[in-house]
XYZ file of C-alpha atoms in Angstrom:
184
model
C -205.194 -130.484 -73.363
C -203.824 -132.481 -70.460
C -201.669 -135.515 -71.279
C -202.077 -138.700 -69.326
C -198.400 -139.646 -69.174
C -196.293 -136.481 -68.894
C -196.607 -133.762 -66.310
C -196.368 -130.119 -67.373
C -192.692 -129.816 -66.330
C -191.781 -132.961 -68.270
C -193.712 -131.714 -71.299
C -191.766 -128.401 -71.180
C -188.444 -130.241 -70.924
C -189.338 -132.436 -73.892
C -190.229 -129.348 -75.929
C -186.878 -127.752 -75.020
C -185.011 -130.896 -76.080
C -186.847 -130.928 -79.425
C -185.991 -127.242 -79.951
C -182.288 -127.829 -79.187
C -182.159 -130.845 -81.531
C -183.713 -128.838 -84.385
C -181.333 -125.912 -83.765
C -178.356 -128.272 -83.839
C -179.659 -129.814 -87.053
C -179.845 -126.344 -88.639
C -176.278 -125.554 -87.473
C -174.898 -128.678 -89.176
C -176.073 -127.582 -92.634
C -173.063 -126.832 -94.805
C -170.412 -128.447 -92.608
C -168.148 -131.098 -94.085
C -168.880 -134.623 -92.868
C -172.164 -133.432 -91.346
C -174.056 -136.341 -92.908
C -172.873 -138.809 -90.250
C -174.077 -136.532 -87.466
C -177.280 -135.548 -89.260
C -178.418 -139.181 -89.408
C -177.851 -139.675 -85.679
C -179.539 -136.382 -84.885
C -182.551 -137.357 -86.985
C -182.836 -140.571 -84.948
C -182.822 -138.471 -81.753
C -185.558 -136.208 -83.106
C -187.642 -139.234 -84.119
C -187.205 -140.738 -80.639
C -188.373 -137.475 -79.054
C -191.405 -137.373 -81.357
C -192.224 -141.029 -80.676
C -191.745 -140.761 -76.937
C -193.793 -143.806 -75.930
C -194.626 -146.505 -78.476
C -197.360 -148.990 -77.621
C -197.010 -151.676 -80.296
C -199.833 -154.125 -80.960
C -198.678 -157.480 -82.395
C -200.042 -160.955 -82.979
C -200.882 -163.381 -85.727
C -203.000 -162.286 -88.675
C -206.704 -162.033 -87.844
C -206.157 -162.136 -84.081
C -208.128 -158.893 -83.773
C -205.312 -156.360 -83.337
C -207.107 -153.565 -85.215
C -210.377 -154.332 -83.416
C -208.534 -154.091 -80.088
C -207.186 -150.651 -81.045
C -210.625 -149.496 -82.192
C -211.954 -150.545 -78.794
C -209.231 -148.525 -77.029
C -210.173 -145.489 -79.133
C -213.949 -146.007 -78.716
C -214.236 -145.471 -82.476
C -213.917 -147.330 -85.767
C -210.597 -145.789 -86.897
C -208.861 -148.873 -88.315
C -210.288 -151.257 -90.895
C -211.374 -154.655 -89.557
C -212.332 -157.811 -91.414
C -212.360 -161.586 -91.553
C -209.380 -161.524 -93.916
C -206.079 -159.783 -93.077
C -206.665 -156.028 -93.437
C -203.479 -154.426 -92.069
C -200.756 -154.561 -94.705
C -198.427 -151.911 -93.298
C -197.302 -150.526 -89.970
C -199.879 -147.948 -88.850
C -198.998 -145.288 -86.269
C -201.841 -143.546 -84.447
C -200.966 -140.150 -82.959
C -202.857 -137.243 -81.511
C -204.256 -134.754 -84.000
C -207.176 -132.338 -84.029
C -208.658 -134.140 -87.048
C -208.694 -137.692 -88.352
C -205.997 -137.420 -91.060
C -204.180 -140.258 -92.864
C -200.795 -139.909 -94.577
C -198.032 -142.263 -95.698
C -194.655 -141.633 -94.079
C -191.227 -143.078 -94.932
C -192.626 -144.999 -97.858
C -194.490 -147.731 -95.989
C -195.728 -146.409 -92.633
C -199.298 -145.139 -92.480
C -199.691 -142.356 -89.915
C -203.152 -141.532 -88.633
C -203.887 -138.439 -86.576
C -206.870 -138.873 -84.277
C -208.347 -136.589 -81.583
C -208.022 -138.888 -78.543
C -206.351 -137.012 -75.661
C -204.313 -139.986 -74.438
C -202.566 -140.078 -77.831
C -200.813 -136.802 -76.945
C -198.114 -138.764 -75.076
C -198.522 -142.255 -76.542
C -198.298 -143.495 -80.120
C -200.234 -146.694 -80.769
C -198.752 -148.865 -83.492
C -200.824 -151.432 -85.371
C -198.711 -154.035 -87.142
C -199.425 -156.566 -89.892
C -199.933 -160.061 -88.550
C -197.159 -162.555 -88.055
C -197.416 -166.070 -89.505
C -199.279 -164.621 -92.485
C -199.112 -165.848 -96.045
C -197.201 -162.698 -97.008
C -193.820 -162.925 -95.249
C -193.287 -159.226 -96.015
C -195.984 -158.426 -93.408
C -194.106 -160.387 -90.745
C -190.848 -158.657 -91.693
C -192.463 -155.204 -91.292
C -193.667 -156.189 -87.827
C -190.326 -157.637 -86.701
C -188.410 -154.564 -87.872
C -190.665 -152.294 -85.804
C -190.777 -154.183 -82.486
C -187.279 -153.208 -81.265
C -188.432 -149.555 -81.194
C -191.362 -150.325 -78.870
C -191.712 -149.382 -75.216
C -194.535 -151.812 -74.482
C -196.031 -154.607 -76.572
C -199.611 -155.811 -76.475
C -199.590 -159.341 -77.874
C -203.091 -160.177 -79.119
C -204.014 -163.834 -79.431
C -207.379 -165.220 -80.444
C -209.452 -167.639 -78.403
C -210.818 -169.194 -81.613
C -207.534 -170.998 -82.236
C -205.163 -172.588 -79.713
C -201.849 -170.964 -78.802
C -199.738 -171.795 -81.833
C -196.099 -172.752 -82.178
C -195.523 -169.644 -84.313
C -196.951 -167.446 -81.523
C -194.644 -169.119 -78.997
C -191.622 -168.614 -81.268
C -192.583 -164.991 -81.902
C -192.920 -164.317 -78.151
C -189.458 -165.867 -77.652
C -187.988 -163.424 -80.181
C -189.706 -160.516 -78.412
C -188.335 -161.736 -75.084
C -184.814 -161.910 -76.517
C -185.141 -158.181 -77.355
C -185.924 -157.503 -73.683
C -189.341 -155.972 -74.347
C -192.232 -155.785 -71.896
C -195.244 -157.756 -73.141
C -198.891 -157.868 -72.092
C -200.916 -160.731 -73.572
C -204.508 -160.009 -74.584
C -206.927 -162.879 -75.175
C -209.302 -161.639 -77.869
C -212.647 -162.860 -79.231
C -213.726 -164.395 -75.910
C -217.345 -163.514 -76.658
């Protein structure tokens, strides 16, 4: 399988870094005060595993999941006229379409799309939804992103809440691409 983002040399280097991090983690077992270092090391390992995060955000029912399904050329995520995404969903490469809950509230889906070998696509609950918990999940995840696709719907004008949300994203220094959805 050939990745679309990393070259073979970069892929080998990444694998070496993962191996070193796991070896270091194993060496820390049993040492006094290792807990402080173990937490930091786990963050490093997570960052290596989530090398490039493409995070899809927008208000509820803007068509974020539909946009991702279009990118994948398959109906992988649930879509509907009512809000359907209630948790952060991470799509990664996998030989089979497998769903599992990770860290209590993150749904991880493995899907056999080659470009997912180097990129993790993240679907988020909508902002400005009735359930403020959905917006909180989204806002906690955005700082980890490498690129944000902000989906807005043509069936409603650009809202004040969208403007305020984009301002918060900008204050985090994140790169944003705006997608106008439902133009048909």
